[in-house]
mmCIF file of C-alpha atoms in Angstrom:
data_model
loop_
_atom_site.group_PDB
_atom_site.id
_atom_site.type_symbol
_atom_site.label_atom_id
_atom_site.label_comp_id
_atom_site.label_asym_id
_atom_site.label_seq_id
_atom_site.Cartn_x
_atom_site.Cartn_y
_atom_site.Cartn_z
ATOM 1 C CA UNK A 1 -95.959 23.902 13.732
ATOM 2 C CA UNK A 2 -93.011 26.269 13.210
ATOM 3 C CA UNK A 3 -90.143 26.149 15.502
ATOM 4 C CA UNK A 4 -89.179 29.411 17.700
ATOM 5 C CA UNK A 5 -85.813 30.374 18.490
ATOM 6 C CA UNK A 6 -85.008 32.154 22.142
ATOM 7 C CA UNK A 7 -81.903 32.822 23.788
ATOM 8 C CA UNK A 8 -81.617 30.267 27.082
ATOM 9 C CA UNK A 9 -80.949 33.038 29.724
ATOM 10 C CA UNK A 10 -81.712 36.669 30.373
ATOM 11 C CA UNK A 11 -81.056 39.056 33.562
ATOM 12 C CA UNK A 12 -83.351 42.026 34.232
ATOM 13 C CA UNK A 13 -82.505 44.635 36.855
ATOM 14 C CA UNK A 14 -85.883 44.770 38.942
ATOM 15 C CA UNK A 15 -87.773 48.233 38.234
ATOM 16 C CA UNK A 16 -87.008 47.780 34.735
ATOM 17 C CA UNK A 17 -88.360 46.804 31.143
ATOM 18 C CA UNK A 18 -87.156 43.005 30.554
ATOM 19 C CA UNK A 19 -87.734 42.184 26.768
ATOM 20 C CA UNK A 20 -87.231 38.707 25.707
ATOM 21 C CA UNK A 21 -86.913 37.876 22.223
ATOM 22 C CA UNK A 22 -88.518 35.072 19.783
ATOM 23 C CA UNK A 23 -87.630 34.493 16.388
ATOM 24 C CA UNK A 24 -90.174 32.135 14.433
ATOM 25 C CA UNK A 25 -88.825 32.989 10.947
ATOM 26 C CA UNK A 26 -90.738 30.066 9.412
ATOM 27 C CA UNK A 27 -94.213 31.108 10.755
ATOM 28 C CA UNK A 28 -96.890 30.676 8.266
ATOM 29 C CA UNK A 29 -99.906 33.060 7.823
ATOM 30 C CA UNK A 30 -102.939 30.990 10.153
ATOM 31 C CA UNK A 31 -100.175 30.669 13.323
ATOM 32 C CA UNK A 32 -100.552 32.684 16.007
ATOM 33 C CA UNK A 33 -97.932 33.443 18.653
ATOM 34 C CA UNK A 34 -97.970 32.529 22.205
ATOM 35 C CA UNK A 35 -96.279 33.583 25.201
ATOM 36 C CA UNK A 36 -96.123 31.185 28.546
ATOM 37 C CA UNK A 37 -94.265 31.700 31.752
ATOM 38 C CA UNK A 38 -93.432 28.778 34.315
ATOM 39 C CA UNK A 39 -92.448 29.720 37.364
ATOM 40 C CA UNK A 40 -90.418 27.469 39.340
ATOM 41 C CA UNK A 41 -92.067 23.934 40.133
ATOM 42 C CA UNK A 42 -95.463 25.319 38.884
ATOM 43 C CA UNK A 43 -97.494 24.787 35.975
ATOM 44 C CA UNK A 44 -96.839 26.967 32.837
ATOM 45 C CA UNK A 45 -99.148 30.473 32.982
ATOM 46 C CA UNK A 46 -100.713 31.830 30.109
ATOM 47 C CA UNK A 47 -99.345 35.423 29.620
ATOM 48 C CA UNK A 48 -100.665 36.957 25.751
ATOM 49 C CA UNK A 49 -101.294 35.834 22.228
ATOM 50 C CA UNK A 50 -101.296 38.003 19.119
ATOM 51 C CA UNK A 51 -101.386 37.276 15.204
ATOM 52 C CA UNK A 52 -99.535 40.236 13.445
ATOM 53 C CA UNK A 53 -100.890 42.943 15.491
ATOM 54 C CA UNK A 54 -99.553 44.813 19.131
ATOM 55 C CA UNK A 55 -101.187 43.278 22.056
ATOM 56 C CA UNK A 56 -101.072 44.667 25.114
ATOM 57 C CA UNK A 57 -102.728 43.249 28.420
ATOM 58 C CA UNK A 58 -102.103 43.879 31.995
ATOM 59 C CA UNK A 59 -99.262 41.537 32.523
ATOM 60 C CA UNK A 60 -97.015 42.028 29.279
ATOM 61 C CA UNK A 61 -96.860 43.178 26.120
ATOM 62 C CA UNK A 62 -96.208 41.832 22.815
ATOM 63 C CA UNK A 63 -94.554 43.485 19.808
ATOM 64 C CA UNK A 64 -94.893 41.416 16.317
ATOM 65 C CA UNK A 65 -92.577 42.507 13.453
ATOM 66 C CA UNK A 66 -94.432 43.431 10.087
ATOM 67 C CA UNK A 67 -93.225 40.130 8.275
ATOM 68 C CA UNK A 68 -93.834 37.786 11.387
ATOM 69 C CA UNK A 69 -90.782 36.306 11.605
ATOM 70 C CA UNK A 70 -89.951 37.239 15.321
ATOM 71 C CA UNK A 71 -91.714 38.833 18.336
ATOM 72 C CA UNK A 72 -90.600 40.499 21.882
ATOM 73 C CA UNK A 73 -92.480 39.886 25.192
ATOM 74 C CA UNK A 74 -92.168 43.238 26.935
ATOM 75 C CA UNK A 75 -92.614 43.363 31.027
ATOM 76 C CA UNK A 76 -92.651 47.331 31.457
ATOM 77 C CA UNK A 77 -91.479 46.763 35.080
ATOM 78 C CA UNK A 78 -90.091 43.415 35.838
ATOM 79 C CA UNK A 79 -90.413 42.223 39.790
ATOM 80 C CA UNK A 80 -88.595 39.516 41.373
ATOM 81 C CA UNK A 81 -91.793 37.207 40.726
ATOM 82 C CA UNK A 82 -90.987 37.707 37.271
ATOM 83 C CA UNK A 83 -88.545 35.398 37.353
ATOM 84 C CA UNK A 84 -89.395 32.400 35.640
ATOM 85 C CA UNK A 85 -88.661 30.254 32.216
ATOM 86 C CA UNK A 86 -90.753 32.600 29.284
ATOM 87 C CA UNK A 87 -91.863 30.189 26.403
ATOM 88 C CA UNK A 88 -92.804 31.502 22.931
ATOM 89 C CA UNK A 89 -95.224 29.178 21.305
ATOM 90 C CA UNK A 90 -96.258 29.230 17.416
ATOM 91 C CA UNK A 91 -99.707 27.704 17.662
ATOM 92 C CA UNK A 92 -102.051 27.080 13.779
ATOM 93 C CA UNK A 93 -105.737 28.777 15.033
ATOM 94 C CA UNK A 94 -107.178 25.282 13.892
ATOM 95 C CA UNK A 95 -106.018 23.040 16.332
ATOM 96 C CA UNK A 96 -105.291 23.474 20.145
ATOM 97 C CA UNK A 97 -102.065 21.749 20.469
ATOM 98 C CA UNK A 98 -99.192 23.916 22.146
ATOM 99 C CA UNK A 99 -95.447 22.871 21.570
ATOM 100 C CA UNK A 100 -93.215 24.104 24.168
ATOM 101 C CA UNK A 101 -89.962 24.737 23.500
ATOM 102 C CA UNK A 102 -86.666 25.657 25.737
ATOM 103 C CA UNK A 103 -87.738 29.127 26.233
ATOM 104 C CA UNK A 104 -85.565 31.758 27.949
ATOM 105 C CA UNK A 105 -84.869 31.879 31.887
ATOM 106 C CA UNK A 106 -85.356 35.198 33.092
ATOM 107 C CA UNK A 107 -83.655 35.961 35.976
ATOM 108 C CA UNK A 108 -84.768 39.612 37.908
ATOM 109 C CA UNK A 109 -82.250 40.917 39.929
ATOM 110 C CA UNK A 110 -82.506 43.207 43.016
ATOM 111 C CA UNK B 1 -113.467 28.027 39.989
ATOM 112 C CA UNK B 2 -110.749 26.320 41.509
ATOM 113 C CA UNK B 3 -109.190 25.735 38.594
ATOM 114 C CA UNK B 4 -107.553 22.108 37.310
ATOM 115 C CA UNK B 5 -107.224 20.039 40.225
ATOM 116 C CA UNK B 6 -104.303 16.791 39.426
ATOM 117 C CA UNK B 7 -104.099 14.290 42.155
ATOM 118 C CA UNK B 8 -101.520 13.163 43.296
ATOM 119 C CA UNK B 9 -99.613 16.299 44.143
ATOM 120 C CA UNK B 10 -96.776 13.055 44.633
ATOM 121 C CA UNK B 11 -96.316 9.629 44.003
ATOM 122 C CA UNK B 12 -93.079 7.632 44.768
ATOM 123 C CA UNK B 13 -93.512 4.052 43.224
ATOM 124 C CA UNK B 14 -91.381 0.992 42.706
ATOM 125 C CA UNK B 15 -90.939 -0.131 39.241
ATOM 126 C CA UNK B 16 -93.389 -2.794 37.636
ATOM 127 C CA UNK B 17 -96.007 -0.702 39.564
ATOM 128 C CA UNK B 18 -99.256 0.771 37.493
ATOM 129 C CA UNK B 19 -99.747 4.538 38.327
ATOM 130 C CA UNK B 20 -102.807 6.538 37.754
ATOM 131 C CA UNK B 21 -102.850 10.164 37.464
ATOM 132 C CA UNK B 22 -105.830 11.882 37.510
ATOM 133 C CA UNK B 23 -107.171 15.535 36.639
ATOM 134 C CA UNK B 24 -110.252 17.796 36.798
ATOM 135 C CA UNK B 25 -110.440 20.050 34.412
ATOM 136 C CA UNK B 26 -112.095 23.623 35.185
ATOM 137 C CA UNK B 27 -116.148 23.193 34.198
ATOM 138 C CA UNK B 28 -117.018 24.137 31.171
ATOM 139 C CA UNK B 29 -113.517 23.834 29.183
ATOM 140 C CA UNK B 30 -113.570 21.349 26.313
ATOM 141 C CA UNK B 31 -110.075 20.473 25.144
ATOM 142 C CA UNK B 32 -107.855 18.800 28.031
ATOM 143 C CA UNK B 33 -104.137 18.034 27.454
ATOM 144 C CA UNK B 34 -101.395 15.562 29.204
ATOM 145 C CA UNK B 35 -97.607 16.892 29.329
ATOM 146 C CA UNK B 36 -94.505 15.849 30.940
ATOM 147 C CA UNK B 37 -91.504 17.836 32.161
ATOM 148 C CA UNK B 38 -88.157 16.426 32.681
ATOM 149 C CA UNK B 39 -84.908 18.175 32.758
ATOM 150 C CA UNK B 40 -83.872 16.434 29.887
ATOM 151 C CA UNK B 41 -86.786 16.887 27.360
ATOM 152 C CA UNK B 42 -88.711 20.057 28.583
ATOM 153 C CA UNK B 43 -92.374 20.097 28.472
ATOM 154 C CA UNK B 44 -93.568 17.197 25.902
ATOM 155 C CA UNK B 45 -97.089 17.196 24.990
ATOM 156 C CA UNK B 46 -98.143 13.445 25.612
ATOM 157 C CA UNK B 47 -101.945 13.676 24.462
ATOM 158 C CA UNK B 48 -104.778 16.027 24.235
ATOM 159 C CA UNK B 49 -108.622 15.586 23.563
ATOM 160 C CA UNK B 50 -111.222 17.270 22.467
ATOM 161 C CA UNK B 51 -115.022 16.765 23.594
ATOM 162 C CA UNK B 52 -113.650 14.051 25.317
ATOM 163 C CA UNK B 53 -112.456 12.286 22.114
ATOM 164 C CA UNK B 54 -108.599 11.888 21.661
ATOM 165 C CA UNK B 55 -107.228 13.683 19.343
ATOM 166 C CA UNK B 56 -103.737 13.501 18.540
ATOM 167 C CA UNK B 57 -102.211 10.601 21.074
ATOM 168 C CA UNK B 58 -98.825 11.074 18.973
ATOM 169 C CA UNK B 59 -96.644 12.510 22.024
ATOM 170 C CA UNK B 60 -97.339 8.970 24.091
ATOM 171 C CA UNK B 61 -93.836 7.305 24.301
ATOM 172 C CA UNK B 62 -95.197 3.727 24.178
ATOM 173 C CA UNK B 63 -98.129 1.393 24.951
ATOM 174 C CA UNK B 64 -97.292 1.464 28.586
ATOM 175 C CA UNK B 65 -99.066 4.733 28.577
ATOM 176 C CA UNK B 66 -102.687 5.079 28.287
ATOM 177 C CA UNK B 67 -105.283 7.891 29.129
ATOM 178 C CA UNK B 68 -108.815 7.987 29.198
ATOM 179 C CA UNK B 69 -111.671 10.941 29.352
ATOM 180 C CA UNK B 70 -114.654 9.167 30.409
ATOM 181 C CA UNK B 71 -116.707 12.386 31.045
ATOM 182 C CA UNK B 72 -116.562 15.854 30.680
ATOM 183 C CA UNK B 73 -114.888 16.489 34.074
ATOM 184 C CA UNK B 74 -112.535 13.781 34.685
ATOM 185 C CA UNK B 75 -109.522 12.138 33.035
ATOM 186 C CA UNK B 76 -106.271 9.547 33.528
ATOM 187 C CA UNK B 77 -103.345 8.659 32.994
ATOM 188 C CA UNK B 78 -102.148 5.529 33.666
ATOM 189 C CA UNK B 79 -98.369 4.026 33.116
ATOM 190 C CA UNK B 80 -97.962 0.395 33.142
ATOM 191 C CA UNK B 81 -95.811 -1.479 34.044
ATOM 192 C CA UNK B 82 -93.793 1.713 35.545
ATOM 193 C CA UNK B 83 -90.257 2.130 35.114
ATOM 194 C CA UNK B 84 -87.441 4.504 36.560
ATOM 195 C CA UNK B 85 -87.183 6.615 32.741
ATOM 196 C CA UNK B 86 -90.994 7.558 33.471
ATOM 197 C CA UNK B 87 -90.122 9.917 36.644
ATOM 198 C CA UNK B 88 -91.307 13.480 35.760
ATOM 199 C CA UNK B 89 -93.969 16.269 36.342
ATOM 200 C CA UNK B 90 -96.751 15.269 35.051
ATOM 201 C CA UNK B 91 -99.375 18.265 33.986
ATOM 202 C CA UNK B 92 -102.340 18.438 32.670
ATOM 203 C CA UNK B 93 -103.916 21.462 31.190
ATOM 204 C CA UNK B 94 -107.586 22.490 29.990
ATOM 205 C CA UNK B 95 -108.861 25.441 27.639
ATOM 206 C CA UNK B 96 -111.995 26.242 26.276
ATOM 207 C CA UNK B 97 -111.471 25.683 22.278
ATOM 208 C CA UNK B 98 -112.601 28.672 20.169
ATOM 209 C CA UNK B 99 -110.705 28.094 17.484
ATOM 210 C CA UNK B 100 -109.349 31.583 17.926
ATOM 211 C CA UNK B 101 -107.574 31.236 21.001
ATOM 212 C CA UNK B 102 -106.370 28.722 23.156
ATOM 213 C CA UNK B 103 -105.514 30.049 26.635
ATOM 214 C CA UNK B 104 -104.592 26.559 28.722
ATOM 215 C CA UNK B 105 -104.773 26.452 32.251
ATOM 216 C CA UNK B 106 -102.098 23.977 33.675
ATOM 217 C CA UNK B 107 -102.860 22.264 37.100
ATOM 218 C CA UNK B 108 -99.758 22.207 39.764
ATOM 219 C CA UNK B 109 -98.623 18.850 38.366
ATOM 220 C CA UNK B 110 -97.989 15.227 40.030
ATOM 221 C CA UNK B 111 -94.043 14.233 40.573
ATOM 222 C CA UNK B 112 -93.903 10.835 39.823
ATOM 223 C CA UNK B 113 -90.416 9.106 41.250
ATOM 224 C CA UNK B 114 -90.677 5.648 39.745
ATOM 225 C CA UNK B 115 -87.703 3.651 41.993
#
């Protein structure tokens, strides 16, 4: 699977758009990307998946460069339940195994 | 659905011990998966199966660990003899495989404190 990249911490002022970065720069073609949140002492929560196009679901959105090689999570208006640890997963469509990383702790501010 | 359902929620045990953790997956979801969280190593994926079969037992540190899926609704996770280097959340996770998409649904985890 190919290893992602994400900086360890983040703030967000609450109200606003947090985006939290991912670079997977050796992704192959049949990997799709993942994003998880865990939210202190719970068990990780699926958030969105995509392949190479813009997904978009009620919780987040997820922009995918045109080569692949990195992604943003966008929450259009981040809330102090927001914060959590955000993990961006690489996952090949032919098996179900998901590798967790370090991911990024957000931290949303008042 | 209530979702996946581990028991314990906690479990403080002396070293030499053997601990069983057990899960419920949520009905209908094929694939089930084992992880562990310590502050040290993150989330490691310890084992996952699919249709009840194992299918990549690569992530279990060492013959002390063991799990089982006898049915389609039910599965453990057993560590013996415990020691102290085994305390950690221990989750476990189901998704119905597609092939397409795996969204995994994690249960709350069991805290094992192995003294």
């Amino acid at each position: 699977d190919a290893k992602t990249t994400q900086p360890p911490s983040m703030d967000c002022a609450e109200g606003r758009a947090a985006n939290l970065p991912c670079n997977h720069s050796t992704i192959s073609g049949n990997e799709y990307v993942y994003w998880y949140r865990q939210i202190h002492s719970q068990g990780p929560q699926y958030i969105i998946h995509g392949l190479k196009n813009n997904e978009t679901n009620e919780m987040a959105s997820l922009i995918i460069t045109e080569d692949r090689k990195s992604s943003t999570l966008i929450l259009p208006h981040a809330t102090l339940r927001d914060t959590a640890v955000y993990y961006c997963i690489v996952r090949v469509w032919s098996t179900d195994k998901l590798i967790f990383g370090t991911g990024t702790r957000l931290q949303v501010f008042p | 659905d209530a979702g996946v359902i581990q028991s314990p929620r906690h479990e403080v045990t002396e070293m030499g011990q053997e601990v069983t953790l057990r899960c419920k997956p949520i009905s209908g979801h094929n694939s089930l998966f084992w992880y562990r969280q310590t502050m040290m190593r993150g989330l490691e994926l310890l084992i996952y199966f699919n249709n009840n079969v194992p299918i990549d037992d690569s992530g279990m540190p060492e013959d002390r660990f063991s799990a089982k899926m006898p049915n389609a609704s039910f599965s453990t996770l057993k560590i013996q003899p415990s020691e102290p280097r085994d305390s950690a959340v221990y989750f476990c996770a189901s998704s119905l495989s597609t092939g397409m998409n795996t969204e995994a649904f994690f249960g709350q985890g069991t805290r094992l404190t192995v003294v």
